[in-house]
Amino acid sequence: MAQTKKSLKCSTTEIYTHQRPKRGKPTNHTHSPSKDSILANPTLSEEVITAILVRLPVKSLLKFKSVSKEWFALISIPHFVKTHLSFSANYSTRHRLVLQIDKYSPRKRIHRHCSVASLFYDSVTETFDLDNPVKDPVLFTSIAGSSNGLICYNICHDLTLWNPSTRKFKQLPDLGLQMTSDFHIGFGYDRVHDDYKVVAIIREFRTNYYYAKIYSLKSDSRRTMDDYQGARLYHHSGMLVNENLHWITKYDDGYGIMFIDLVDGKCSKVEKPWYGKEYLDLKLGVLGSHLSVICCHERSDVWVLKEYGVKESWTKLYTIKCPYYMLSPPLCMSIEGEILHVFRSTLMTYNPEDDLMRYPEITNLDGYDHLEAELYIESLGCPVLQNEPMAQH
């Protein structure tokens, strides 16, 4: 365990580009090169400097942007941002959890964040207030999803994309959510078009008709889907897997799984697992890169779709003997196989090998009635468009 923990810790690399010489007697031939000229001709090659920088945390990179114009440009280019994201995805210390915490009396909602690795390996996990772009504490906010370090916030029916690592955010145009209280939001990245998209599925109260709108960050535009197959959705946020946003649907004959393809905007279905009988409830989640379902009746069965699009690849991972309403779908898994869940108003890790439940000690969670959690990766991803003024909190 100790050796595994060490491998998860990421040491910060210090970079020294120039050390000021000790003060001595001046000579006529002494010439002090300017700071820019030294950085323009470093001892290390540009490839080596890039290889070092992409391995550093966002906090360090934001400071290093002020070293020189060259470093600012390097750290800002899209290729560097994507390469840095791929490294961060492999460092568990760069994975964080946003906690949406509710107290029913008096009505209160707050957001905090904590380290995922700490939940698995530290004796105590500290949570921190999430300094989100919501200025008015009276406004009721919820998290509609996250992708590549960006979080989609629903702030009283107004949507905002926000990067908590860089604190840059963008308020999205009106998608018509103010006109109804029955809507479902999904957020994700379209790799084919290098674009972030928000999907809003809205129910028209008068006609009970469902329709869908898609917002594109790249074009800063929204459109109504032409072929949306209107269906009653059971849970609010879409789960992103394979560039598709998934929702649980509720029909008269039971539950189903619907998805919207972010690449072409088409709507289709995923076959649910075959479990022999109808369950009282289904909850949809994502475990790693796999779609997951928690099937609930007198116990909670956790399934994953190991090969996307192949019904026969649905595999039951484990069963937890607890009521379905207490347990969330799995959030993530440690190297040793422990799996993180929300359990009631706290977090729980479960080991399928020995059927052991463990409740990490977490600061600032006592006294609350309900908890939801969303994973995100620290990244340099920018929620604003090129040539658009950056909003920063």
XYZ file of C-alpha atoms in Angstrom, residues 1-12 55 87-95 117-118 120-122 334-336:
30
model
C 0.000 0.000 0.000
C 2.776 2.412 0.934
C 4.590 1.827 -2.340
C 1.393 2.397 -4.323
C 0.716 5.591 -2.479
C 4.147 6.928 -3.324
C 3.553 6.241 -6.996
C 0.414 8.341 -6.865
C 2.156 11.374 -5.440
C 3.408 13.829 -8.056
C 6.443 15.840 -7.022
C 6.632 19.426 -8.215
C 4.091 17.418 -16.388
C -0.701 13.805 -18.555
C -3.098 15.064 -15.868
C -5.546 12.279 -16.693
C -2.863 9.763 -15.660
C -1.984 11.502 -12.377
C -4.491 10.624 -9.657
C -3.313 13.685 -7.706
C -4.799 15.867 -10.484
C -8.237 14.253 -10.105
C -6.422 10.256 -4.110
C -6.793 11.539 -0.556
C -8.417 6.412 -0.926
C -5.077 6.834 0.814
C -5.099 9.541 3.514
C -8.371 3.040 -7.067
C -5.405 1.017 -8.345
C -6.164 -1.612 -5.701
